[in-house]
PDB file of C-alpha atoms in Angstrom:
ATOM      1  CA  MET A   1     230.740-165.010 100.618  1.00 46.00           C
ATOM      2  CA  SER A   2     231.478-162.926 103.746  1.00 67.00           C
ATOM      3  CA  PHE A   3     233.863-159.982 103.942  1.00 79.00           C
ATOM      4  CA  ASP A   4     236.037-161.888 106.433  1.00 79.00           C
ATOM      5  CA  ASN A   5     236.276-164.902 104.170  1.00 78.00           C
ATOM      6  CA  VAL A   6     237.337-162.783 101.180  1.00 83.00           C
ATOM      7  CA  CYS A   7     240.283-161.561 103.265  1.00 88.00           C
ATOM      8  CA  LYS A   8     241.159-165.128 104.227  1.00 86.00           C
ATOM      9  CA  LEU A   9     241.164-166.120 100.534  1.00 84.00           C
ATOM     10  CA  LEU A  10     243.369-163.136  99.692  1.00 90.00           C
ATOM     11  CA  ALA A  11     245.880-163.960 102.428  1.00 91.00           C
ATOM     12  CA  GLU A  12     246.097-167.568 101.271  1.00 88.00           C
ATOM     13  CA  LYS A  13     246.438-166.598  97.611  1.00 89.00           C
ATOM     14  CA  TYR A  14     249.010-163.843  98.267  1.00 92.00           C
ATOM     15  CA  PRO A  15     250.746-165.001 101.483  1.00 92.00           C
ATOM     16  CA  LEU A  16     254.039-163.256 100.750  1.00 92.00           C
ATOM     17  CA  ASP A  17     252.323-159.888 100.275  1.00 93.00           C
ATOM     18  CA  PHE A  18     250.597-160.215 103.642  1.00 94.00           C
ATOM     19  CA  ALA A  19     253.803-161.383 105.321  1.00 93.00           C
ATOM     20  CA  ARG A  20     255.715-158.389 103.935  1.00 92.00           C
ATOM     21  CA  TRP A  21     253.014-156.087 105.284  1.00 95.00           C
ATOM     22  CA  LEU A  22     252.708-157.618 108.739  1.00 94.00           C
ATOM     23  CA  LEU A  23     256.190-158.926 109.588  1.00 92.00           C
ATOM     24  CA  PRO A  24     259.254-156.770 110.374  1.00 87.00           C
ATOM     25  CA  GLU A  25     261.467-158.820 108.052  1.00 86.00           C
ATOM     26  CA  GLU A  26     260.628-160.401 104.708  1.00 85.00           C
ATOM     27  CA  PRO A  27     260.569-164.214 104.975  1.00 88.00           C
ATOM     28  CA  ARG A  28     262.610-166.360 102.582  1.00 83.00           C
ATOM     29  CA  GLU A  29     260.003-169.114 102.566  1.00 86.00           C
ATOM     30  CA  ILE A  30     256.324-169.142 103.433  1.00 90.00           C
ATOM     31  CA  LYS A  31     253.516-171.654 103.296  1.00 89.00           C
ATOM     32  CA  VAL A  32     249.841-171.708 104.248  1.00 89.00           C
ATOM     33  CA  LEU A  33     248.933-174.026 107.123  1.00 85.00           C
ATOM     34  CA  LYS A  34     245.577-175.701 107.571  1.00 72.00           C
ATOM     35  CA  THR A  35     243.270-173.833 109.938  1.00 63.00           C
ATOM     36  CA  GLU A  36     242.265-176.891 111.945  1.00 60.00           C
ATOM     37  CA  LEU A  37     244.130-177.127 115.240  1.00 61.00           C
ATOM     38  CA  SER A  38     244.608-180.290 117.219  1.00 51.00           C
ATOM     39  CA  ILE A  39     243.873-180.602 120.949  1.00 46.00           C
ATOM     40  CA  GLU A  40     240.080-180.863 120.665  1.00 49.00           C
ATOM     41  CA  PRO A  41     240.143-179.653 117.037  1.00 44.00           C
ATOM     42  CA  ILE A  42     238.480-176.401 116.135  1.00 46.00           C
ATOM     43  CA  ARG A  43     238.201-174.905 112.698  1.00 47.00           C
ATOM     44  CA  ALA A  44     238.200-171.159 112.181  1.00 48.00           C
ATOM     45  CA  ASP A  45     236.723-169.770 108.983  1.00 47.00           C
ATOM     46  CA  PHE A  46     238.216-166.303 108.933  1.00 56.00           C
ATOM     47  CA  LEU A  47     241.808-166.751 109.992  1.00 71.00           C
ATOM     48  CA  THR A  48     244.991-167.719 108.207  1.00 82.00           C
ATOM     49  CA  PHE A  49     248.169-169.350 109.501  1.00 84.00           C
ATOM     50  CA  LEU A  50     251.316-168.572 107.482  1.00 87.00           C
ATOM     51  CA  GLN A  51     254.499-170.443 108.407  1.00 87.00           C
ATOM     52  CA  THR A  52     257.870-168.881 107.611  1.00 85.00           C
ATOM     53  CA  GLU A  53     261.324-170.342 108.244  1.00 81.00           C
ATOM     54  CA  ASN A  54     261.174-169.926 112.012  1.00 86.00           C
ATOM     55  CA  GLN A  55     257.776-168.580 113.061  1.00 92.00           C
ATOM     56  CA  ILE A  56     254.032-168.621 112.404  1.00 93.00           C
ATOM     57  CA  LEU A  57     252.012-165.567 111.415  1.00 94.00           C
ATOM     58  CA  HIS A  58     248.429-165.909 112.635  1.00 94.00           C
ATOM     59  CA  ILE A  59     246.067-163.425 110.950  1.00 94.00           C
ATOM     60  CA  GLU A  60     242.475-163.052 112.086  1.00 92.00           C
ATOM     61  CA  PHE A  61     240.042-160.928 110.072  1.00 93.00           C
ATOM     62  CA  GLN A  62     237.099-159.310 111.836  1.00 92.00           C
ATOM     63  CA  THR A  63     234.165-157.354 110.458  1.00 90.00           C
ATOM     64  CA  LYS A  64     232.430-157.059 113.818  1.00 89.00           C
ATOM     65  CA  ALA A  65     234.076-155.789 116.978  1.00 90.00           C
ATOM     66  CA  THR A  66     232.486-158.451 119.164  1.00 88.00           C
ATOM     67  CA  SER A  67     232.012-162.198 118.908  1.00 85.00           C
ATOM     68  CA  LYS A  68     230.458-165.023 120.907  1.00 84.00           C
ATOM     69  CA  THR A  69     233.856-165.916 122.354  1.00 88.00           C
ATOM     70  CA  PRO A  70     235.692-162.634 123.071  1.00 93.00           C
ATOM     71  CA  ILE A  71     238.518-161.995 120.614  1.00 94.00           C
ATOM     72  CA  PRO A  72     241.243-161.627 123.303  1.00 96.00           C
ATOM     73  CA  LEU A  73     240.400-165.043 124.729  1.00 95.00           C
ATOM     74  CA  ARG A  74     240.358-166.578 121.244  1.00 92.00           C
ATOM     75  CA  MET A  75     243.807-165.171 120.537  1.00 94.00           C
ATOM     76  CA  LEU A  76     245.198-166.688 123.716  1.00 96.00           C
ATOM     77  CA  ASP A  77     243.588-170.019 122.860  1.00 92.00           C
ATOM     78  CA  TYR A  78     245.059-170.040 119.335  1.00 91.00           C
ATOM     79  CA  TYR A  79     248.470-169.010 120.687  1.00 94.00           C
ATOM     80  CA  VAL A  80     248.610-171.925 123.108  1.00 93.00           C
ATOM     81  CA  ARG A  81     247.405-174.414 120.507  1.00 90.00           C
ATOM     82  CA  LEU A  82     249.858-173.209 117.840  1.00 90.00           C
ATOM     83  CA  THR A  83     252.781-173.148 120.244  1.00 92.00           C
ATOM     84  CA  ARG A  84     252.067-176.681 121.466  1.00 90.00           C
ATOM     85  CA  GLN A  85     251.609-178.025 117.938  1.00 88.00           C
ATOM     86  CA  TYR A  86     254.477-176.312 116.074  1.00 89.00           C
ATOM     87  CA  LYS A  87     256.880-175.254 118.870  1.00 91.00           C
ATOM     88  CA  VAL A  88     257.949-172.023 117.146  1.00 91.00           C
ATOM     89  CA  PRO A  89     257.298-168.336 117.931  1.00 92.00           C
ATOM     90  CA  VAL A  90     253.809-167.128 116.981  1.00 94.00           C
ATOM     91  CA  ILE A  91     253.044-163.596 115.806  1.00 95.00           C
ATOM     92  CA  GLN A  92     249.342-162.754 116.001  1.00 96.00           C
ATOM     93  CA  VAL A  93     247.490-159.959 114.206  1.00 96.00           C
ATOM     94  CA  VAL A  94     243.796-159.114 114.385  1.00 96.00           C
ATOM     95  CA  ILE A  95     242.652-156.989 111.430  1.00 96.00           C
ATOM     96  CA  PHE A  96     239.409-155.064 111.909  1.00 96.00           C
ATOM     97  CA  LEU A  97     237.887-154.248 108.532  1.00 95.00           C
ATOM     98  CA  GLN A  98     234.983-151.874 109.193  1.00 93.00           C
ATOM     99  CA  GLU A  99     235.391-148.550 110.973  1.00 93.00           C
ATOM    100  CA  THR A 100     233.862-148.326 114.428  1.00 95.00           C
ATOM    101  CA  ASN A 101     234.467-146.593 117.747  1.00 95.00           C
ATOM    102  CA  GLU A 102     233.522-149.641 119.802  1.00 96.00           C
ATOM    103  CA  LYS A 103     236.042-150.175 122.597  1.00 95.00           C
ATOM    104  CA  GLU A 104     236.709-153.787 121.571  1.00 95.00           C
ATOM    105  CA  VAL A 105     238.727-152.746 118.501  1.00 96.00           C
ATOM    106  CA  PHE A 106     241.231-150.955 120.755  1.00 97.00           C
ATOM    107  CA  ILE A 107     241.922-153.968 122.984  1.00 97.00           C
ATOM    108  CA  GLU A 108     245.316-155.533 122.238  1.00 97.00           C
ATOM    109  CA  ALA A 109     245.682-158.110 125.010  1.00 97.00           C
ATOM    110  CA  TYR A 110     243.921-160.786 126.986  1.00 97.00           C
ATOM    111  CA  SER A 111     244.164-159.908 130.652  1.00 96.00           C
ATOM    112  CA  SER A 112     243.098-161.792 133.777  1.00 95.00           C
ATOM    113  CA  GLU A 113     244.235-161.947 137.408  1.00 95.00           C
ATOM    114  CA  THR A 114     247.122-164.264 136.476  1.00 95.00           C
ATOM    115  CA  THR A 115     247.714-163.931 132.733  1.00 96.00           C
ATOM    116  CA  ILE A 116     248.446-161.240 130.161  1.00 97.00           C
ATOM    117  CA  HIS A 117     248.679-162.209 126.494  1.00 97.00           C
ATOM    118  CA  ARG A 118     249.415-159.508 123.904  1.00 97.00           C
ATOM    119  CA  TYR A 119     248.762-159.460 120.170  1.00 97.00           C
ATOM    120  CA  ARG A 120     248.788-156.815 117.447  1.00 97.00           C
ATOM    121  CA  VAL A 121     245.654-155.025 116.268  1.00 98.00           C
ATOM    122  CA  ILE A 122     245.263-153.298 112.899  1.00 97.00           C
ATOM    123  CA  ARG A 123     242.310-151.016 112.206  1.00 97.00           C
ATOM    124  CA  MET A 124     242.083-150.723 108.428  1.00 97.00           C
ATOM    125  CA  TRP A 125     240.620-147.215 108.544  1.00 97.00           C
ATOM    126  CA  GLU A 126     243.889-145.999 110.143  1.00 97.00           C
ATOM    127  CA  GLN A 127     246.197-147.545 107.522  1.00 96.00           C
ATOM    128  CA  ASP A 128     248.052-145.503 104.886  1.00 95.00           C
ATOM    129  CA  SER A 129     246.458-146.283 101.520  1.00 95.00           C
ATOM    130  CA  ALA A 130     249.735-146.050  99.566  1.00 93.00           C
ATOM    131  CA  LEU A 131     250.965-149.504 100.607  1.00 92.00           C
ATOM    132  CA  PHE A 132     247.723-151.122  99.447  1.00 96.00           C
ATOM    133  CA  LEU A 133     247.294-149.167  96.222  1.00 94.00           C
ATOM    134  CA  ASN A 134     250.695-150.262  94.931  1.00 89.00           C
ATOM    135  CA  ASN A 135     250.350-153.958  95.689  1.00 92.00           C
ATOM    136  CA  PRO A 136     247.866-156.109  93.694  1.00 90.00           C
ATOM    137  CA  GLY A 137     247.602-158.712  96.465  1.00 92.00           C
ATOM    138  CA  LEU A 138     246.582-156.041  98.995  1.00 96.00           C
ATOM    139  CA  LEU A 139     244.679-153.790  96.569  1.00 95.00           C
ATOM    140  CA  PRO A 140     241.191-155.115  97.498  1.00 94.00           C
ATOM    141  CA  LEU A 141     241.781-153.814 101.044  1.00 97.00           C
ATOM    142  CA  ALA A 142     242.644-150.298  99.831  1.00 96.00           C
ATOM    143  CA  PRO A 143     239.020-148.989  99.857  1.00 95.00           C
ATOM    144  CA  LEU A 144     238.989-149.528 103.628  1.00 96.00           C
ATOM    145  CA  THR A 145     242.119-147.456 104.363  1.00 96.00           C
ATOM    146  CA  ARG A 146     242.575-143.900 105.686  1.00 95.00           C
ATOM    147  CA  THR A 147     241.481-141.088 103.368  1.00 93.00           C
ATOM    148  CA  ASN A 148     240.030-137.587 103.378  1.00 93.00           C
ATOM    149  CA  SER A 149     238.142-138.327 100.163  1.00 92.00           C
ATOM    150  CA  PRO A 150     236.680-141.858 100.067  1.00 89.00           C
ATOM    151  CA  GLN A 151     235.324-141.475  96.527  1.00 89.00           C
ATOM    152  CA  SER A 152     238.722-140.344  95.214  1.00 91.00           C
ATOM    153  CA  LEU A 153     240.314-143.318  96.929  1.00 93.00           C
ATOM    154  CA  LEU A 154     237.873-145.689  95.247  1.00 91.00           C
ATOM    155  CA  SER A 155     238.660-144.054  91.898  1.00 90.00           C
ATOM    156  CA  GLN A 156     242.372-144.687  92.487  1.00 91.00           C
ATOM    157  CA  VAL A 157     241.646-148.298  93.346  1.00 92.00           C
ATOM    158  CA  SER A 158     239.642-148.673  90.133  1.00 88.00           C
ATOM    159  CA  GLU A 159     242.485-147.198  88.068  1.00 88.00           C
ATOM    160  CA  ASN A 160     244.994-149.583  89.638  1.00 91.00           C
ATOM    161  CA  VAL A 161     242.750-152.591  89.014  1.00 89.00           C
ATOM    162  CA  ALA A 162     242.580-151.560  85.354  1.00 86.00           C
ATOM    163  CA  LYS A 163     246.414-151.520  85.177  1.00 88.00           C
ATOM    164  CA  ILE A 164     246.766-155.204  86.098  1.00 88.00           C
ATOM    165  CA  SER A 165     247.991-156.800  82.881  1.00 88.00           C
ATOM    166  CA  ASP A 166     246.993-160.419  83.479  1.00 87.00           C
ATOM    167  CA  ARG A 167     243.299-160.665  82.630  1.00 83.00           C
ATOM    168  CA  GLU A 168     242.424-163.474  85.041  1.00 83.00           C
ATOM    169  CA  THR A 169     244.221-161.773  87.937  1.00 86.00           C
ATOM    170  CA  GLN A 170     242.510-158.490  87.079  1.00 85.00           C
ATOM    171  CA  GLN A 171     239.088-160.152  87.108  1.00 81.00           C
ATOM    172  CA  ASP A 172     239.678-161.794  90.490  1.00 84.00           C
ATOM    173  CA  ILE A 173     241.134-158.661  92.116  1.00 88.00           C
ATOM    174  CA  ALA A 174     238.164-156.652  90.827  1.00 86.00           C
ATOM    175  CA  ALA A 175     235.745-159.180  92.357  1.00 83.00           C
ATOM    176  CA  TYR A 176     237.527-159.157  95.726  1.00 88.00           C
ATOM    177  CA  THR A 177     237.635-155.354  95.647  1.00 89.00           C
ATOM    178  CA  GLU A 178     233.936-155.000  94.911  1.00 85.00           C
ATOM    179  CA  ILE A 179     233.026-157.176  97.880  1.00 85.00           C
ATOM    180  CA  LEU A 180     235.293-155.436 100.402  1.00 91.00           C
ATOM    181  CA  ALA A 181     234.422-151.955  99.126  1.00 90.00           C
ATOM    182  CA  GLY A 182     230.835-152.796 100.105  1.00 88.00           C
ATOM    183  CA  LEU A 183     231.850-152.255 103.734  1.00 90.00           C
ATOM    184  CA  ARG A 184     232.263-148.551 103.004  1.00 91.00           C
ATOM    185  CA  PHE A 185     230.540-147.583  99.736  1.00 88.00           C
ATOM    186  CA  GLU A 186     227.142-147.845  98.104  1.00 86.00           C
ATOM    187  CA  LYS A 187     226.840-150.646  95.545  1.00 79.00           C
ATOM    188  CA  ASN A 188     225.909-148.276  92.695  1.00 81.00           C
ATOM    189  CA  LEU A 189     229.035-146.169  93.237  1.00 83.00           C
ATOM    190  CA  ILE A 190     231.252-149.248  93.313  1.00 83.00           C
ATOM    191  CA  ARG A 191     229.840-150.465  90.017  1.00 75.00           C
ATOM    192  CA  GLN A 192     230.206-147.039  88.433  1.00 78.00           C
ATOM    193  CA  LEU A 193     233.922-147.033  89.179  1.00 76.00           C
ATOM    194  CA  LEU A 194     234.798-150.725  88.834  1.00 74.00           C
ATOM    195  CA  SER A 195     234.259-152.328  85.448  1.00 59.00           C
ATOM    196  CA  GLU A 196     231.235-154.600  85.775  1.00 56.00           C
ATOM    197  CA  GLU A 197     232.279-156.411  82.592  1.00 47.00           C
ATOM    198  CA  ILE A 198     235.608-157.388  84.186  1.00 49.00           C
ATOM    199  CA  MET A 199     233.920-158.564  87.388  1.00 50.00           C
ATOM    200  CA  GLN A 200     231.327-160.610  85.555  1.00 52.00           C
ATOM    201  CA  GLU A 201     234.087-162.502  83.731  1.00 48.00           C
ATOM    202  CA  SER A 202     235.723-163.432  87.034  1.00 47.00           C
ATOM    203  CA  VAL A 203     235.291-167.040  88.169  1.00 47.00           C
ATOM    204  CA  ILE A 204     235.187-165.768  91.761  1.00 49.00           C
ATOM    205  CA  TYR A 205     232.486-163.221  90.935  1.00 53.00           C
ATOM    206  CA  GLN A 206     230.411-165.872  89.185  1.00 55.00           C
ATOM    207  CA  ASP A 207     230.783-168.131  92.224  1.00 59.00           C
ATOM    208  CA  ILE A 208     229.559-165.319  94.482  1.00 57.00           C
ATOM    209  CA  LEU A 209     226.508-164.713  92.282  1.00 56.00           C
ATOM    210  CA  GLN A 210     225.739-168.412  92.075  1.00 60.00           C
ATOM    211  CA  LYS A 211     225.907-168.970  95.834  1.00 61.00           C
ATOM    212  CA  GLY A 212     223.749-165.896  96.427  1.00 59.00           C
ATOM    213  CA  GLU A 213     221.056-167.185  94.063  1.00 66.00           C
ATOM    214  CA  GLN A 214     221.215-170.644  95.649  1.00 73.00           C
ATOM    215  CA  ARG A 215     220.680-169.249  99.144  1.00 71.00           C
ATOM    216  CA  THR A 216     217.719-167.122  98.028  1.00 74.00           C
ATOM    217  CA  ILE A 217     215.989-169.980  96.212  1.00 79.00           C
ATOM    218  CA  ILE A 218     216.543-172.473  99.035  1.00 79.00           C
ATOM    219  CA  ARG A 219     215.204-169.988 101.595  1.00 76.00           C
ATOM    220  CA  LEU A 220     212.050-169.426  99.500  1.00 78.00           C
ATOM    221  CA  LEU A 221     211.514-173.161  99.016  1.00 81.00           C
ATOM    222  CA  ASN A 222     211.923-173.828 102.735  1.00 80.00           C
ATOM    223  CA  ARG A 223     209.366-171.175 103.562  1.00 76.00           C
ATOM    224  CA  ARG A 224     206.881-172.583 101.062  1.00 77.00           C
ATOM    225  CA  PHE A 225     207.308-176.341 101.442  1.00 80.00           C
ATOM    226  CA  GLY A 226     209.163-176.792 104.732  1.00 82.00           C
ATOM    227  CA  GLU A 227     212.670-178.209 105.016  1.00 80.00           C
ATOM    228  CA  ILE A 228     213.913-179.436 101.638  1.00 81.00           C
ATOM    229  CA  ASP A 229     215.435-182.905 101.268  1.00 82.00           C
ATOM    230  CA  SER A 230     219.237-182.889 101.053  1.00 82.00           C
ATOM    231  CA  SER A 231     219.238-184.637  97.647  1.00 83.00           C
ATOM    232  CA  LEU A 232     217.128-181.809  96.203  1.00 82.00           C
ATOM    233  CA  LEU A 233     219.428-179.214  97.784  1.00 81.00           C
ATOM    234  CA  ASN A 234     222.424-180.882  96.134  1.00 81.00           C
ATOM    235  CA  SER A 235     220.645-180.784  92.773  1.00 83.00           C
ATOM    236  CA  ILE A 236     219.939-177.062  93.192  1.00 82.00           C
ATOM    237  CA  ARG A 237     223.591-176.405  94.075  1.00 76.00           C
ATOM    238  CA  MET A 238     224.676-178.064  90.813  1.00 79.00           C
ATOM    239  CA  LEU A 239     222.657-175.656  88.656  1.00 78.00           C
ATOM    240  CA  THR A 240     224.319-172.924  86.604  1.00 74.00           C
ATOM    241  CA  ILE A 241     223.460-169.265  87.205  1.00 67.00           C
ATOM    242  CA  GLU A 242     221.251-169.278  84.099  1.00 72.00           C
ATOM    243  CA  LYS A 243     219.294-172.320  85.329  1.00 80.00           C
ATOM    244  CA  LEU A 244     219.006-170.820  88.815  1.00 77.00           C
ATOM    245  CA  ASP A 245     217.433-167.740  87.229  1.00 74.00           C
ATOM    246  CA  ASN A 246     214.978-169.967  85.377  1.00 79.00           C
ATOM    247  CA  LEU A 247     214.159-171.838  88.584  1.00 82.00           C
ATOM    248  CA  ALA A 248     213.522-168.563  90.397  1.00 78.00           C
ATOM    249  CA  ASP A 249     211.065-167.566  87.657  1.00 76.00           C
ATOM    250  CA  SER A 250     209.267-170.928  87.946  1.00 80.00           C
ATOM    251  CA  LEU A 251     208.871-171.002  91.740  1.00 79.00           C
ATOM    252  CA  LEU A 252     205.475-169.277  91.705  1.00 72.00           C
ATOM    253  CA  ASP A 253     204.104-172.019  89.463  1.00 78.00           C
ATOM    254  CA  PHE A 254     204.974-174.794  91.955  1.00 84.00           C
ATOM    255  CA  SER A 255     202.031-175.946  94.053  1.00 81.00           C
ATOM    256  CA  GLU A 256     203.823-178.866  95.749  1.00 83.00           C
ATOM    257  CA  ILE A 257     207.332-180.244  96.166  1.00 87.00           C
ATOM    258  CA  SER A 258     206.802-182.765  93.340  1.00 85.00           C
ATOM    259  CA  ASP A 259     206.714-179.804  90.920  1.00 84.00           C
ATOM    260  CA  LEU A 260     210.259-178.932  91.997  1.00 86.00           C
ATOM    261  CA  VAL A 261     211.359-182.549  91.496  1.00 84.00           C
ATOM    262  CA  THR A 262     209.865-182.566  87.993  1.00 86.00           C
ATOM    263  CA  TRP A 263     211.552-179.254  87.131  1.00 84.00           C
ATOM    264  CA  LEU A 264     214.954-180.458  88.346  1.00 85.00           C
ATOM    265  CA  ASN A 265     214.664-183.745  86.425  1.00 83.00           C
ATOM    266  CA  ARG A 266     213.944-181.744  83.288  1.00 82.00           C
ATOM    267  CA  HIS A 267     216.770-179.216  83.743  1.00 76.00           C
ATOM    268  CA  GLU A 268     219.620-181.012  85.514  1.00 68.00           C
ATOM    269  CA  ASN A 269     221.410-182.066  82.333  1.00 57.00           C
TER     270      ASN A 269
END
């Protein structure tokens, strides 16, 4: 799961918290819109559309400063599409997650000979940590905020995760936090300060581990036997983490693809 996608999941799970942060006035109602836009549909993985009573908040999360289609042009494109489709004002915010001095993160408009389109840019490393530390929905972003002592900040984040009373929410917030903290901190430090037991109980954390194991195994199989049939890939994706571990241990014993088929037939149920 990418850093950008974690932020998208957070925004869609806690839309009101993000709206309170990014909009000048708190909305009375808010709902998450689908990310597919009509007019030659495109689907964006790392953005969120939140509709309030009379406007749309378009949030785009970026780990990298550059992209295949320049961000300013993308923002203009989304603005036109959203305006045509919903016919309400659109507020756009690009949130850069990882600190950099690249000039692209300081651009806040698309500009050409005939057109200027402005949008808001937030650089997480310039944000006051207090807002994020005191809000569970925004807490996973706190490790990326402004601080003179990054390790102390991560310790504060860990303490606030531990204070979340609902166990399931605590597990999920811890998993989100671990992923995003990886943009700034070494993995060993993160796991020292965040309870690994809590993260391992999280459904989200388990999903992350499972998808990581799947990708590794499929990559190894493709290198050894060539492109794997889609039916076999689907069978691999259905395996639990424990069975994926067992499959990883057995890979060296496979001399041909039929050995994989036999193993899956024996372990699928």
